[in-house]
């Protein structure tokens, strides 16, 4: 089931990115190949593990552009083999992951048939919360002005 976001486009201004994210979530929910896991290692570190049995690093491309991580795989078909049963899919694919702001790809490696992609959130110092000192007179610096008691 797909939703048509056209009515939202007519009545919203400035929410283009939100509607694009909703559309992306709906589209990726329909895709099932290749299977993957997303794991949170700690507050600022994440890991995506993608099952790529039968693929080599040369047949897989990983790119990041404007907060979108794209994983593409192209397997060259060899007609030399005759399969009686083919249970492992080696078809070409393209899978995209939308990254939050300040999330960067730190590396990727193959491990036991899995492509492991390491991600890290690195918020710039200028964007981190900071404590602001409040200036004011301390109790030792307050002067009492002489006045008459009423």
PDB file of C-alpha atoms in Angstrom:
ATOM      1  CA  UNK A   1       0.000   0.000   0.000  1.00  0.00           C
ATOM      2  CA  UNK A   2       1.445   3.360  -1.039  1.00  0.00           C
ATOM      3  CA  UNK A   3       0.323   6.765   0.131  1.00  0.00           C
ATOM      4  CA  UNK A   4       0.003   9.735  -2.166  1.00  0.00           C
ATOM      5  CA  UNK A   5       1.661  12.765  -0.537  1.00  0.00           C
ATOM      6  CA  UNK A   6       0.374  15.233  -3.182  1.00  0.00           C
ATOM      7  CA  UNK A   7      -2.268  16.834  -0.897  1.00  0.00           C
ATOM      8  CA  UNK A   8       0.460  17.599   1.648  1.00  0.00           C
ATOM      9  CA  UNK A   9       2.561  19.352  -1.000  1.00  0.00           C
ATOM     10  CA  UNK A  10      -0.337  21.731  -1.689  1.00  0.00           C
ATOM     11  CA  UNK A  11      -0.865  22.712   1.942  1.00  0.00           C
ATOM     12  CA  UNK A  12       2.627  22.755   3.467  1.00  0.00           C
ATOM     13  CA  UNK A  13       5.493  25.136   2.976  1.00  0.00           C
ATOM     14  CA  UNK A  14       8.992  24.412   4.204  1.00  0.00           C
ATOM     15  CA  UNK A  15       8.345  20.760   5.091  1.00  0.00           C
ATOM     16  CA  UNK A  16       9.815  19.350   1.869  1.00  0.00           C
ATOM     17  CA  UNK A  17      12.499  17.341   3.686  1.00  0.00           C
ATOM     18  CA  UNK A  18       9.963  15.790   6.080  1.00  0.00           C
ATOM     19  CA  UNK A  19       7.725  14.645   3.233  1.00  0.00           C
ATOM     20  CA  UNK A  20      10.758  13.275   1.361  1.00  0.00           C
ATOM     21  CA  UNK A  21      11.741  11.276   4.457  1.00  0.00           C
ATOM     22  CA  UNK A  22       8.216   9.856   4.790  1.00  0.00           C
ATOM     23  CA  UNK A  23       8.257   8.842   1.128  1.00  0.00           C
ATOM     24  CA  UNK A  24      11.706   7.265   1.540  1.00  0.00           C
ATOM     25  CA  UNK A  25      10.569   5.251   4.580  1.00  0.00           C
ATOM     26  CA  UNK A  26       7.551   3.980   2.671  1.00  0.00           C
ATOM     27  CA  UNK A  27       9.673   3.033  -0.343  1.00  0.00           C
ATOM     28  CA  UNK A  28      12.389   1.234   1.659  1.00  0.00           C
ATOM     29  CA  UNK A  29       9.796  -0.718   3.647  1.00  0.00           C
ATOM     30  CA  UNK A  30       8.811  -2.380   0.364  1.00  0.00           C
ATOM     31  CA  UNK A  31      12.383  -3.450  -0.464  1.00  0.00           C
ATOM     32  CA  UNK A  32      13.747  -6.622   1.107  1.00  0.00           C
ATOM     33  CA  UNK A  33      17.058  -7.245  -0.704  1.00  0.00           C
ATOM     34  CA  UNK A  34      19.707  -7.289   0.572  1.00  0.00           C
ATOM     35  CA  UNK A  35      18.749  -7.875   4.206  1.00  0.00           C
ATOM     36  CA  UNK A  36      20.419  -5.628   6.781  1.00  0.00           C
ATOM     37  CA  UNK A  37      20.609  -4.766  10.484  1.00  0.00           C
ATOM     38  CA  UNK A  38      21.090  -1.345  12.059  1.00  0.00           C
ATOM     39  CA  UNK A  39      22.702  -1.445  15.489  1.00  0.00           C
ATOM     40  CA  UNK A  40      23.320   1.317  18.029  1.00  0.00           C
ATOM     41  CA  UNK A  41      26.699   0.735  19.667  1.00  0.00           C
ATOM     42  CA  UNK A  42      26.473   3.740  21.992  1.00  0.00           C
ATOM     43  CA  UNK A  43      24.934   7.206  22.040  1.00  0.00           C
ATOM     44  CA  UNK A  44      26.908   8.459  19.034  1.00  0.00           C
ATOM     45  CA  UNK A  45      28.034   5.286  17.224  1.00  0.00           C
ATOM     46  CA  UNK A  46      25.987   3.104  14.882  1.00  0.00           C
ATOM     47  CA  UNK A  47      26.657   0.112  12.667  1.00  0.00           C
ATOM     48  CA  UNK A  48      24.854  -1.153   9.569  1.00  0.00           C
ATOM     49  CA  UNK A  49      25.443  -4.821   8.679  1.00  0.00           C
ATOM     50  CA  UNK A  50      24.337  -5.877   5.187  1.00  0.00           C
ATOM     51  CA  UNK A  51      24.220  -9.555   4.143  1.00  0.00           C
ATOM     52  CA  UNK A  52      26.142  -9.779   0.872  1.00  0.00           C
ATOM     53  CA  UNK A  53      26.909 -13.462   0.451  1.00  0.00           C
ATOM     54  CA  UNK A  54      28.612 -14.085  -2.880  1.00  0.00           C
ATOM     55  CA  UNK A  55      29.702 -10.464  -3.438  1.00  0.00           C
ATOM     56  CA  UNK A  56      33.284  -9.234  -3.336  1.00  0.00           C
ATOM     57  CA  UNK A  57      34.389  -5.712  -2.311  1.00  0.00           C
ATOM     58  CA  UNK A  58      35.043  -4.913  -5.999  1.00  0.00           C
ATOM     59  CA  UNK A  59      31.382  -5.576  -6.856  1.00  0.00           C
ATOM     60  CA  UNK A  60      30.011  -3.214  -4.194  1.00  0.00           C
ATOM     61  CA  UNK A  61      30.033   0.612  -4.199  1.00  0.00           C
ATOM     62  CA  UNK A  62      29.358   2.735  -1.119  1.00  0.00           C
ATOM     63  CA  UNK A  63      28.798   6.501  -1.508  1.00  0.00           C
ATOM     64  CA  UNK A  64      27.580   9.339   0.714  1.00  0.00           C
ATOM     65  CA  UNK A  65      25.997  12.475  -0.698  1.00  0.00           C
ATOM     66  CA  UNK A  66      23.922  15.057   1.202  1.00  0.00           C
ATOM     67  CA  UNK A  67      22.979  12.826   4.165  1.00  0.00           C
ATOM     68  CA  UNK A  68      22.144   9.850   1.937  1.00  0.00           C
ATOM     69  CA  UNK A  69      24.254   6.699   2.158  1.00  0.00           C
ATOM     70  CA  UNK A  70      23.920   4.652  -1.040  1.00  0.00           C
ATOM     71  CA  UNK A  71      24.992   1.028  -1.331  1.00  0.00           C
ATOM     72  CA  UNK A  72      25.035  -0.504  -4.802  1.00  0.00           C
ATOM     73  CA  UNK A  73      26.022  -3.986  -5.884  1.00  0.00           C
ATOM     74  CA  UNK A  74      26.498  -5.350  -9.396  1.00  0.00           C
ATOM     75  CA  UNK A  75      27.280  -9.019  -9.871  1.00  0.00           C
ATOM     76  CA  UNK A  76      28.563 -10.106 -13.256  1.00  0.00           C
ATOM     77  CA  UNK A  77      26.703 -13.233 -14.328  1.00  0.00           C
ATOM     78  CA  UNK A  78      28.879 -16.137 -15.373  1.00  0.00           C
ATOM     79  CA  UNK A  79      27.212 -18.698 -17.616  1.00  0.00           C
ATOM     80  CA  UNK A  80      29.819 -21.351 -16.818  1.00  0.00           C
ATOM     81  CA  UNK A  81      27.830 -22.889 -13.964  1.00  0.00           C
ATOM     82  CA  UNK A  82      24.656 -24.961 -14.126  1.00  0.00           C
ATOM     83  CA  UNK A  83      22.624 -24.698 -10.948  1.00  0.00           C
ATOM     84  CA  UNK A  84      20.225 -27.390  -9.776  1.00  0.00           C
ATOM     85  CA  UNK A  85      18.979 -25.035  -7.078  1.00  0.00           C
ATOM     86  CA  UNK A  86      19.858 -21.367  -6.689  1.00  0.00           C
ATOM     87  CA  UNK A  87      18.970 -20.145  -3.211  1.00  0.00           C
ATOM     88  CA  UNK A  88      21.543 -17.371  -2.870  1.00  0.00           C
ATOM     89  CA  UNK A  89      20.506 -14.293  -4.741  1.00  0.00           C
ATOM     90  CA  UNK A  90      23.274 -12.375  -6.459  1.00  0.00           C
ATOM     91  CA  UNK A  91      21.176  -9.862  -8.331  1.00  0.00           C
ATOM     92  CA  UNK A  92      22.119  -6.228  -8.658  1.00  0.00           C
ATOM     93  CA  UNK A  93      20.739  -3.909  -6.001  1.00  0.00           C
ATOM     94  CA  UNK A  94      20.669  -0.332  -4.787  1.00  0.00           C
ATOM     95  CA  UNK A  95      19.826   0.441  -1.162  1.00  0.00           C
ATOM     96  CA  UNK A  96      19.769   3.920   0.360  1.00  0.00           C
ATOM     97  CA  UNK A  97      19.892   5.017   3.996  1.00  0.00           C
ATOM     98  CA  UNK A  98      19.024   8.554   5.074  1.00  0.00           C
ATOM     99  CA  UNK A  99      21.510   9.777   7.667  1.00  0.00           C
ATOM    100  CA  UNK A 100      20.716  12.303  10.377  1.00  0.00           C
ATOM    101  CA  UNK A 101      22.596  15.595  10.467  1.00  0.00           C
ATOM    102  CA  UNK A 102      26.219  15.285  11.599  1.00  0.00           C
ATOM    103  CA  UNK A 103      26.328  11.489  11.120  1.00  0.00           C
ATOM    104  CA  UNK A 104      29.432  10.496   9.184  1.00  0.00           C
ATOM    105  CA  UNK A 105      30.600   7.202   7.707  1.00  0.00           C
ATOM    106  CA  UNK A 106      33.823   6.227   9.482  1.00  0.00           C
ATOM    107  CA  UNK A 107      34.592   3.063   7.530  1.00  0.00           C
ATOM    108  CA  UNK A 108      33.344  -0.169   5.992  1.00  0.00           C
ATOM    109  CA  UNK A 109      34.690  -3.714   5.823  1.00  0.00           C
ATOM    110  CA  UNK A 110      33.635  -7.237   4.856  1.00  0.00           C
ATOM    111  CA  UNK A 111      33.340  -9.714   7.722  1.00  0.00           C
ATOM    112  CA  UNK A 112      31.978 -13.273   7.281  1.00  0.00           C
ATOM    113  CA  UNK A 113      29.767 -12.417   4.295  1.00  0.00           C
ATOM    114  CA  UNK A 114      28.544  -9.175   5.875  1.00  0.00           C
ATOM    115  CA  UNK A 115      29.405  -5.664   4.816  1.00  0.00           C
ATOM    116  CA  UNK A 116      29.801  -3.711   8.077  1.00  0.00           C
ATOM    117  CA  UNK A 117      29.440   0.075   7.815  1.00  0.00           C
ATOM    118  CA  UNK A 118      30.531   2.122  10.825  1.00  0.00           C
ATOM    119  CA  UNK A 119      28.797   5.454  11.496  1.00  0.00           C
ATOM    120  CA  UNK A 120      29.550   8.177  14.043  1.00  0.00           C
ATOM    121  CA  UNK A 121      27.572  11.250  15.054  1.00  0.00           C
ATOM    122  CA  UNK A 122      29.956  14.203  15.466  1.00  0.00           C
ATOM    123  CA  UNK A 123      28.171  17.370  16.513  1.00  0.00           C
ATOM    124  CA  UNK A 124      30.354  20.468  15.921  1.00  0.00           C
ATOM    125  CA  UNK A 125      31.432  22.389  19.025  1.00  0.00           C
ATOM    126  CA  UNK A 126      29.419  25.414  17.910  1.00  0.00           C
ATOM    127  CA  UNK A 127      26.224  23.306  17.965  1.00  0.00           C
ATOM    128  CA  UNK A 128      26.795  21.579  21.314  1.00  0.00           C
ATOM    129  CA  UNK A 129      24.949  22.948  24.349  1.00  0.00           C
ATOM    130  CA  UNK A 130      27.118  25.098  26.591  1.00  0.00           C
ATOM    131  CA  UNK A 131      26.670  26.689  29.991  1.00  0.00           C
ATOM    132  CA  UNK A 132      26.544  30.473  30.050  1.00  0.00           C
ATOM    133  CA  UNK A 133      27.897  32.205  33.142  1.00  0.00           C
ATOM    134  CA  UNK A 134      25.469  34.684  34.636  1.00  0.00           C
ATOM    135  CA  UNK A 135      27.144  37.869  35.780  1.00  0.00           C
ATOM    136  CA  UNK A 136      25.929  39.579  38.900  1.00  0.00           C
ATOM    137  CA  UNK A 137      27.064  40.976  42.178  1.00  0.00           C
ATOM    138  CA  UNK A 138      28.162  38.397  44.695  1.00  0.00           C
ATOM    139  CA  UNK A 139      27.002  38.651  48.309  1.00  0.00           C
ATOM    140  CA  UNK A 140      30.395  40.031  49.418  1.00  0.00           C
ATOM    141  CA  UNK A 141      30.225  42.921  46.941  1.00  0.00           C
ATOM    142  CA  UNK A 142      26.796  44.265  47.920  1.00  0.00           C
ATOM    143  CA  UNK A 143      26.910  47.675  49.661  1.00  0.00           C
ATOM    144  CA  UNK A 144      24.266  48.692  52.115  1.00  0.00           C
ATOM    145  CA  UNK A 145      23.197  52.260  51.660  1.00  0.00           C
ATOM    146  CA  UNK A 146      22.648  53.893  54.963  1.00  0.00           C
ATOM    147  CA  UNK A 147      19.100  54.768  55.482  1.00  0.00           C
ATOM    148  CA  UNK A 148      16.830  55.715  58.282  1.00  0.00           C
ATOM    149  CA  UNK A 149      14.705  53.072  59.855  1.00  0.00           C
ATOM    150  CA  UNK A 150      11.068  53.782  59.464  1.00  0.00           C
TER     151      UNK A 150
END
